[in-house]
Coordinates of C-alpha atoms in Angstrom, one line a residue:
X277 CA 0.0 0.0 0.0
X278 CA 1.3 3.5 -0.9
X279 CA 0.9 5.8 2.1
X280 CA 0.9 9.6 1.6
X281 CA 2.3 12.0 4.2
X282 CA -1.1 12.8 5.6
X283 CA -1.8 9.1 6.2
X284 CA 1.6 8.7 7.9
X285 CA 0.9 11.7 10.1
X286 CA -2.4 10.2 11.3
X287 CA -0.8 6.9 12.2
X288 CA 1.9 8.8 14.1
X289 CA -0.7 10.9 15.9
X290 CA -2.5 7.8 17.0
X291 CA 0.6 6.1 18.3
X292 CA 2.4 9.0 20.0
X293 CA 0.1 8.8 23.0
X294 CA 1.8 5.4 23.7
X295 CA 5.4 6.5 23.1
X296 CA 7.7 9.4 24.0
X297 CA 9.5 9.3 20.6
X298 CA 8.5 7.6 17.3
X299 CA 10.7 7.6 14.2
X300 CA 9.6 6.6 10.7
X301 CA 12.6 5.3 8.9
X302 CA 13.2 4.6 5.2
X303 CA 15.3 1.4 5.2
X304 CA 17.0 2.0 1.8
X305 CA 18.0 5.6 2.2
X306 CA 18.2 5.8 6.0
X307 CA 16.2 9.0 6.0
X308 CA 14.0 9.4 9.1
X309 CA 11.4 11.7 10.7
X310 CA 10.4 11.9 14.3
X311 CA 6.8 12.1 15.5
X312 CA 6.5 12.8 19.2
X313 CA 4.2 14.3 21.8
X314 CA 7.0 14.8 24.3
X315 CA 10.5 16.4 24.5
X316 CA 12.4 13.6 26.1
X317 CA 15.5 13.9 23.8
X318 CA 15.4 17.7 23.4
X319 CA 18.1 18.3 26.1
X320 CA 20.5 15.8 24.4
X321 CA 20.3 17.8 21.2
X322 CA 18.9 14.9 19.2
X323 CA 17.4 16.2 15.9
X324 CA 13.8 15.5 14.8
X325 CA 14.9 14.3 11.3
X326 CA 18.0 13.3 9.4
X327 CA 19.5 11.6 6.5
X328 CA 21.0 8.4 7.9
X329 CA 19.1 6.9 10.9
X330 CA 21.4 3.9 11.5
X331 CA 24.6 5.9 11.5
X332 CA 23.3 9.0 13.3
X333 CA 21.5 7.0 16.0
X334 CA 24.8 5.3 17.0
X335 CA 26.6 8.7 17.0
X336 CA 24.0 10.4 19.2
X337 CA 23.9 7.4 21.5
X338 CA 27.3 8.6 22.8
X339 CA 25.7 11.7 24.2
X340 CA 22.9 10.2 26.3
X341 CA 23.1 6.4 26.6
X342 CA 24.4 4.9 29.9
X343 CA 28.0 3.7 29.3
X344 CA 27.1 0.2 30.6
X345 CA 24.3 -0.1 28.0
X346 CA 26.0 1.6 25.1
X347 CA 27.3 -1.6 23.3
X348 CA 23.9 -3.3 23.6
X349 CA 22.1 -0.2 22.2
X350 CA 24.6 0.2 19.3
X351 CA 24.3 -3.5 18.4
X352 CA 20.5 -3.3 18.5
X353 CA 20.6 -0.3 16.0
X354 CA 23.1 -1.9 13.6
X355 CA 21.3 -1.9 10.3
X356 CA 22.3 -5.4 9.2
X357 CA 21.5 -7.0 12.6
X358 CA 18.3 -5.1 12.9
X359 CA 17.0 -6.2 9.5
X360 CA 18.0 -9.8 10.1
X361 CA 16.1 -9.8 13.4
X362 CA 13.1 -8.2 11.9
X363 CA 13.0 -10.8 9.1
X364 CA 12.4 -13.3 11.8
X365 CA 10.2 -11.3 14.2
X366 CA 8.6 -8.2 12.8
X367 CA 8.5 -6.7 16.3
X368 CA 11.6 -6.5 18.5
X369 CA 12.5 -4.5 21.7
X370 CA 15.3 -3.9 24.2
X371 CA 15.5 -1.9 27.5
X372 CA 18.4 0.4 28.3
X373 CA 19.2 3.5 30.3
X374 CA 19.5 7.1 29.2
X375 CA 21.2 9.9 31.1
X376 CA 19.2 13.1 30.7
X377 CA 19.7 16.2 32.8
X378 CA 21.8 14.2 35.2
X379 CA 19.0 11.7 35.7
X380 CA 19.0 8.0 34.7
X381 CA 15.9 7.1 32.8
X382 CA 15.1 3.6 31.7
X383 CA 13.5 3.3 28.2
X384 CA 12.0 0.5 26.2
X385 CA 13.1 0.7 22.5
X386 CA 10.7 -1.0 20.1
X387 CA 11.3 -1.5 16.3
X388 CA 8.5 -2.7 14.0
X389 CA 8.8 -3.7 10.3
X390 CA 6.1 -1.8 8.4
X391 CA 3.8 -3.8 6.1
X392 CA 5.5 -2.4 3.0
X393 CA 8.9 -3.9 4.1
X394 CA 10.5 -0.6 3.1
X395 CA 10.1 1.3 6.3
X396 CA 10.7 0.8 10.1
X397 CA 8.9 2.3 13.0
X398 CA 11.3 2.9 15.9
X399 CA 9.6 3.8 19.1
X400 CA 11.0 4.9 22.5
X401 CA 8.9 4.6 25.7
X402 CA 9.9 6.0 29.1
X403 CA 9.4 3.2 31.6
X404 CA 11.2 4.7 34.5
X405 CA 8.0 4.9 36.6
X406 CA 7.2 1.3 35.8
X407 CA 10.7 0.3 36.8
X408 CA 10.5 2.3 40.1
X409 CA 7.2 0.6 40.9
X410 CA 8.7 -2.8 40.4
X411 CA 11.7 -1.9 42.6
X412 CA 9.3 -0.7 45.3
X413 CA 7.4 -3.9 45.0
X414 CA 10.6 -5.9 45.4
X415 CA 11.6 -3.8 48.4
X416 CA 8.2 -4.6 50.0
X417 CA 8.8 -8.3 49.4
X418 CA 12.0 -8.4 51.4
X419 CA 10.3 -9.6 54.5
X420 CA 10.6 -13.3 54.9
X421 CA 6.9 -13.8 55.4
X422 CA 5.9 -12.1 52.2
X423 CA 8.8 -13.5 50.2
X424 CA 7.5 -16.9 51.1
X425 CA 4.0 -16.3 49.7
X426 CA 4.4 -13.8 46.8
X427 CA 5.9 -14.2 43.4
X428 CA 8.5 -11.5 42.9
X429 CA 8.1 -11.2 39.2
X430 CA 4.3 -10.9 38.9
X431 CA 3.4 -9.8 42.5
X432 CA 0.7 -12.4 42.8
X433 CA 0.6 -15.4 45.2
X434 CA 3.1 -18.2 44.6
X435 CA 3.3 -21.9 45.0
X436 CA 3.8 -21.8 48.7
X437 CA 0.7 -19.7 49.1
X438 CA -1.2 -22.1 46.8
X439 CA -0.2 -25.1 49.0
X440 CA -1.5 -23.3 52.1
X441 CA -4.7 -22.3 50.4
X442 CA -5.3 -25.9 49.2
X443 CA -4.8 -27.2 52.7
X444 CA -7.6 -25.0 54.0
X445 CA -9.9 -26.2 51.2
X446 CA -9.1 -29.8 52.0
X447 CA -10.1 -29.3 55.6
X448 CA -13.4 -27.8 54.5
X449 CA -14.0 -30.7 52.1
X450 CA -13.7 -33.1 55.1
X451 CA -15.8 -30.9 57.5
X452 CA -18.5 -29.2 55.4
X453 CA -18.5 -30.6 51.9
X454 CA -22.2 -29.9 51.3
X455 CA -21.6 -26.1 51.9
X456 CA -18.5 -25.9 49.6
X457 CA -18.7 -24.4 46.2
X458 CA -15.4 -23.8 44.3
X459 CA -13.8 -24.5 41.0
X460 CA -10.2 -24.5 39.7
X461 CA -8.9 -23.0 36.5
X462 CA -5.5 -24.2 35.3
X463 CA -3.6 -21.9 33.0
X464 CA -0.4 -22.3 31.1
X465 CA 1.3 -19.7 28.9
X466 CA 2.3 -21.1 25.6
X467 CA 5.9 -21.0 24.2
X468 CA 7.7 -19.5 27.2
X469 CA 10.9 -21.5 26.4
X470 CA 10.7 -20.4 22.7
X471 CA 10.4 -16.8 23.8
X472 CA 13.3 -17.0 26.2
X473 CA 15.5 -18.7 23.6
X474 CA 14.7 -16.5 20.7
X475 CA 13.9 -13.1 22.3
X476 CA 15.6 -13.2 25.7
X477 CA 14.6 -13.8 29.3
X478 CA 13.6 -10.1 29.8
X479 CA 11.0 -10.5 27.0
X480 CA 9.9 -13.8 28.6
X481 CA 9.5 -12.1 32.0
X482 CA 7.4 -9.3 30.4
X483 CA 5.2 -12.0 28.7
X484 CA 4.7 -13.7 32.1
X485 CA 3.7 -10.4 33.7
X486 CA 1.2 -9.7 30.9
X487 CA -0.2 -13.2 31.3
X488 CA -0.6 -12.6 35.1
X489 CA -2.4 -9.3 34.4
X490 CA -4.7 -10.9 31.8
X491 CA -5.7 -13.7 34.2
X492 CA -6.2 -11.4 37.2
X493 CA -8.3 -8.9 35.2
X494 CA -10.7 -11.6 34.0
X495 CA -10.9 -13.5 37.3
X496 CA -10.9 -10.4 39.5
X497 CA -12.9 -11.9 42.4
X498 CA -10.7 -15.0 42.9
X499 CA -7.2 -15.7 44.2
X500 CA -4.7 -16.3 41.4
X501 CA -1.4 -18.2 42.0
X502 CA 1.7 -18.6 39.9
X503 CA 2.8 -22.2 40.7
X504 CA 5.5 -22.7 38.2
X505 CA 7.5 -21.0 35.4
X506 CA 4.5 -20.6 33.1
X507 CA 1.7 -22.2 35.2
X508 CA -1.0 -20.3 36.9
X509 CA -4.0 -21.5 39.0
X510 CA -7.2 -19.7 39.8
X511 CA -9.5 -20.9 42.7
X512 CA -12.9 -19.7 41.6
X513 CA -14.9 -18.0 44.3
X514 CA -17.9 -15.8 44.6
X515 CA -19.1 -14.0 41.5
X516 CA -16.3 -15.6 39.4
X517 CA -17.7 -19.0 40.4
X518 CA -21.2 -18.0 39.2
X519 CA -19.9 -16.6 35.9
X520 CA -17.2 -19.3 35.4
X521 CA -18.3 -20.4 31.9
X522 CA -18.4 -17.0 30.4
X523 CA -15.1 -16.0 32.1
X524 CA -13.3 -19.1 30.8
X525 CA -14.6 -18.4 27.3
X526 CA -13.4 -14.8 27.5
X527 CA -9.9 -15.9 28.4
X528 CA -9.9 -18.4 25.6
X529 CA -11.1 -15.9 23.0
X530 CA -8.6 -13.3 24.1
X531 CA -5.8 -15.9 23.9
X532 CA -6.9 -16.8 20.4
X533 CA -7.0 -13.1 19.5
X534 CA -3.5 -12.7 20.7
X535 CA -2.5 -15.7 18.6
X536 CA -4.0 -14.1 15.5
X537 CA -2.5 -10.7 16.1
X538 CA 0.8 -11.9 17.6
X539 CA 0.3 -9.1 20.2
X540 CA 0.0 -10.8 23.5
X541 CA 0.3 -14.0 25.5
X542 CA -1.4 -17.2 24.4
X543 CA -2.9 -18.8 27.5
X544 CA -4.2 -22.4 27.5
X545 CA -6.8 -23.0 30.2
X546 CA -9.0 -25.7 31.6
X547 CA -11.6 -25.7 34.3
X548 CA -13.1 -28.2 36.8
X549 CA -15.8 -27.8 39.5
X550 CA -15.9 -29.5 42.9
X551 CA -18.6 -32.1 43.0
X552 CA -19.8 -34.5 45.8
X553 CA -17.1 -37.2 46.4
X554 CA -14.3 -35.1 45.0
X555 CA -11.0 -34.4 46.7
X556 CA -9.1 -31.2 46.0
X557 CA -6.5 -33.1 44.0
X558 CA -9.1 -34.8 41.8
X559 CA -10.6 -31.4 40.9
X560 CA -7.1 -30.0 40.2
X561 CA -6.3 -33.1 38.0
X562 CA -9.5 -32.6 35.9
X563 CA -8.7 -29.0 35.4
X564 CA -5.2 -29.8 34.3
X565 CA -6.4 -32.4 31.8
X566 CA -8.9 -29.8 30.4
X567 CA -6.0 -27.3 30.1
X568 CA -3.9 -29.7 28.1
X569 CA -6.8 -30.4 25.7
X570 CA -7.2 -26.6 25.2
X571 CA -3.4 -26.2 24.8
X572 CA -3.4 -28.7 21.9
X573 CA -6.5 -26.9 20.4
X574 CA -4.8 -23.5 20.7
X575 CA -1.5 -24.6 19.2
X576 CA -3.2 -26.3 16.2
X577 CA -5.9 -23.7 15.8
X578 CA -6.4 -22.6 12.2
X579 CA -7.3 -19.0 12.1
X580 CA -10.5 -19.0 10.1
X581 CA -12.1 -16.2 8.2
X582 CA -15.7 -15.5 9.1
X583 CA -17.6 -13.8 6.4
X584 CA -21.0 -12.3 6.9
X585 CA -23.5 -12.0 4.0
X586 CA -21.1 -13.2 1.4
X587 CA -23.8 -13.9 -1.0
X588 CA -24.8 -10.2 -1.1
X589 CA -21.3 -9.0 -2.1
X590 CA -20.9 -8.3 -5.8
X591 CA -17.1 -8.1 -5.6
X592 CA -15.6 -10.0 -2.7
X593 CA -12.4 -8.8 -1.3
X594 CA -9.3 -10.3 -3.0
X595 CA -6.9 -12.6 -1.2
X596 CA -4.1 -10.0 -1.6
X597 CA -6.2 -7.2 -0.1
X598 CA -7.3 -9.5 2.7
X599 CA -3.7 -10.3 3.6
X600 CA -2.9 -6.6 3.5
X601 CA -5.8 -5.8 5.8
X602 CA -4.7 -8.5 8.3
X603 CA -1.1 -7.3 8.3
X604 CA -2.1 -3.7 8.9
X605 CA -4.5 -4.7 11.6
X606 CA -1.9 -6.7 13.4
X607 CA 0.5 -3.8 13.4
X608 CA -2.3 -1.4 14.6
X609 CA -3.4 -3.8 17.3
X610 CA 0.1 -4.3 18.6
X611 CA 1.0 -0.6 18.6
X612 CA -2.3 0.5 20.2
X613 CA -1.9 -2.0 23.1
X614 CA -4.8 -4.2 22.1
X615 CA -8.4 -3.5 23.2
X616 CA -11.1 -2.2 20.9
X617 CA -9.6 -1.7 17.4
X618 CA -11.2 -1.9 13.9
X619 CA -9.9 -1.5 10.3
X620 CA -12.0 -1.1 7.2
X621 CA -11.0 -1.7 3.6
X622 CA -13.1 1.1 2.0
X623 CA -12.7 -0.3 -1.5
X624 CA -14.6 -3.5 -0.6
X625 CA -16.3 -2.2 2.6
X626 CA -14.7 -5.2 4.4
X627 CA -13.6 -4.8 8.0
X628 CA -11.7 -6.6 10.7
X629 CA -12.6 -6.0 14.3
X630 CA -10.8 -7.1 17.5
X631 CA -12.3 -10.1 19.1
X632 CA -12.6 -8.3 22.4
X633 CA -14.8 -5.7 20.7
X634 CA -16.9 -8.4 19.0
X635 CA -17.4 -10.3 22.3
X636 CA -18.2 -7.3 24.5
X637 CA -20.7 -5.7 22.1
X638 CA -22.1 -8.9 20.6
X639 CA -21.1 -8.1 17.1
X640 CA -21.6 -10.8 14.4
X641 CA -18.0 -11.6 13.6
X642 CA -14.4 -10.6 13.6
X643 CA -14.6 -10.1 9.8
X644 CA -17.6 -8.4 8.2
X645 CA -18.8 -6.7 5.1
X646 CA -20.8 -3.5 5.7
X647 CA -19.7 -3.5 9.4
X648 CA -21.0 0.0 9.9
X649 CA -24.6 -1.2 9.4
X650 CA -24.2 -3.6 12.3
X651 CA -22.3 -1.2 14.5
X652 CA -25.0 1.5 14.1
X653 CA -27.5 -1.0 15.6
X654 CA -25.6 -0.5 18.9
X655 CA -25.6 3.3 18.8
X656 CA -28.0 5.0 21.2
X657 CA -30.8 6.6 19.2
X658 CA -30.3 10.0 20.7
X659 CA -26.6 9.9 19.6
X660 CA -27.1 8.6 16.1
X661 CA -27.1 12.1 14.5
X662 CA -23.9 13.1 16.3
X663 CA -22.3 9.8 15.3
X664 CA -23.2 10.0 11.6
X665 CA -22.1 13.7 11.3
X666 CA -18.8 12.9 13.0
X667 CA -18.1 9.9 10.8
X668 CA -19.0 11.9 7.6
X669 CA -16.6 14.6 8.8
X670 CA -13.7 12.2 9.1
X671 CA -14.5 10.4 5.8
X672 CA -14.8 13.7 3.9
X673 CA -11.8 15.4 5.5
X674 CA -8.0 15.1 5.1
X675 CA -7.5 12.1 7.3
X676 CA -7.4 14.3 10.4
X677 CA -7.8 12.3 13.7
X678 CA -11.1 13.3 15.4
X679 CA -12.6 12.1 18.6
X680 CA -16.2 10.9 18.3
X681 CA -18.2 10.6 21.5
X682 CA -21.4 8.6 21.7
X683 CA -23.2 5.9 23.7
X684 CA -23.2 2.3 22.5
X685 CA -25.0 -0.8 23.7
X686 CA -22.9 -3.8 25.0
X687 CA -23.9 -7.4 24.7
X688 CA -25.5 -7.4 28.1
X689 CA -27.8 -4.5 27.1
X690 CA -26.1 -1.8 29.1
X691 CA -24.9 1.4 27.4
X692 CA -21.3 2.8 27.8
X693 CA -19.9 6.1 26.6
X694 CA -17.5 5.4 23.7
X695 CA -14.8 7.6 22.4
X696 CA -13.6 6.7 18.9
X697 CA -10.5 8.2 17.4
X698 CA -10.6 7.4 13.7
X699 CA -8.4 8.2 10.8
X700 CA -8.4 7.6 7.0
X701 CA -5.4 6.3 5.0
X702 CA -5.3 7.3 1.4
X703 CA -3.8 5.6 -1.7
X704 CA -1.1 7.1 -3.8
X705 CA -3.6 9.2 -5.8
X706 CA -5.1 10.7 -2.6
X707 CA -8.3 8.7 -2.6
X708 CA -9.5 7.3 0.8
X709 CA -8.4 3.7 1.0
X710 CA -8.7 2.5 4.6
X711 CA -10.7 3.7 7.6
X712 CA -9.4 2.7 11.0
X713 CA -10.0 3.6 14.7
X714 CA -9.5 2.8 18.3
X715 CA -12.4 2.8 20.7
X716 CA -12.2 3.5 24.4
X717 CA -15.0 3.5 27.0
X718 CA -15.5 5.3 30.3
X719 CA -14.1 3.1 33.0
X720 CA -13.2 0.4 30.5
X721 CA -10.9 -0.2 27.5

């Protein structure tokens, strides 16, 4: 796809809220331009554009990169090495330290191969606050009692805490089995060894932390334990026990979405419920068996295309345009941090929507023709005029990012206030080609 400057500007505006610096680099010439909402590198005298990204980056690194991290940073930005790594993984990152105004600041440096294979996005994110929070957590874990029961990496309860919790349940099974209602969800993050071997243990640690957050966010009324390197256990309690089937399905769908977009952890999971005559260990064993069944399904899952109303389409989307849509969606989903994302091929009126958006709002499919017709069924009647006018403004404009605020109905019938920031990408002739956006909700995603 040929992207004009306006289109690139809109992508940059969308992504800069996630990063302190973002560079768009021409691989062949080395020419680069910075898009940024902050001024992190201003004090180091780093220019906003230049003629040779790979050479100049290594030169400027001498001004501000911590001496102990300099070799690692320079190797990461070596053109030959970077392109070789991106040919294997289109998304790579490292963490190193900058020295700015006398302060040490830890940053995460991410590089992404663009879909045209001719450009690179190089993003810099200040993670000093995140690092300080982790150090504070580790300091709090220094006491022997807490160290014995909490996992240092993720901050959740560990194998020792799980053993103690299990013993309490075993006592209840003996004394009051008829009053006991609990379930167990076994979870296992796929491919941890492969991640550690190919992308490094720091990347594996980050994947484990994301896995922990994902499980805890879904089962937010139950204790969660990390009992092994990539193994987690949830003891279903209260509302999570009542909603166990829908929560398990949500975790499985999010894992499949991560597999499709290559943007997050793949978590195999299995569930079992305590029944009369069970022991704690038999429930745990059943959950473990179900998890391994799901693990095989997830690893062998064929990512299907789901088409709605195909018989009504005069000119179905071509395979090449479909592949291009998927590639662009994967990059957008990764860089936006996941959540509610959509991308529409305006030539064929064919869209891809994030699975989370499909599930939470009860949409028909991840892939749809004429998706806007289905989405408008969810818009509050009183907000329809505002919604249509805002969309028309975006589509008729010059790809400027605009926020659209309206109420939309979720799958459970409740309305939430949505804020959609959409943008248009044009083809080489300046004609609108793709319409994309990121949706956020009040108190939600």
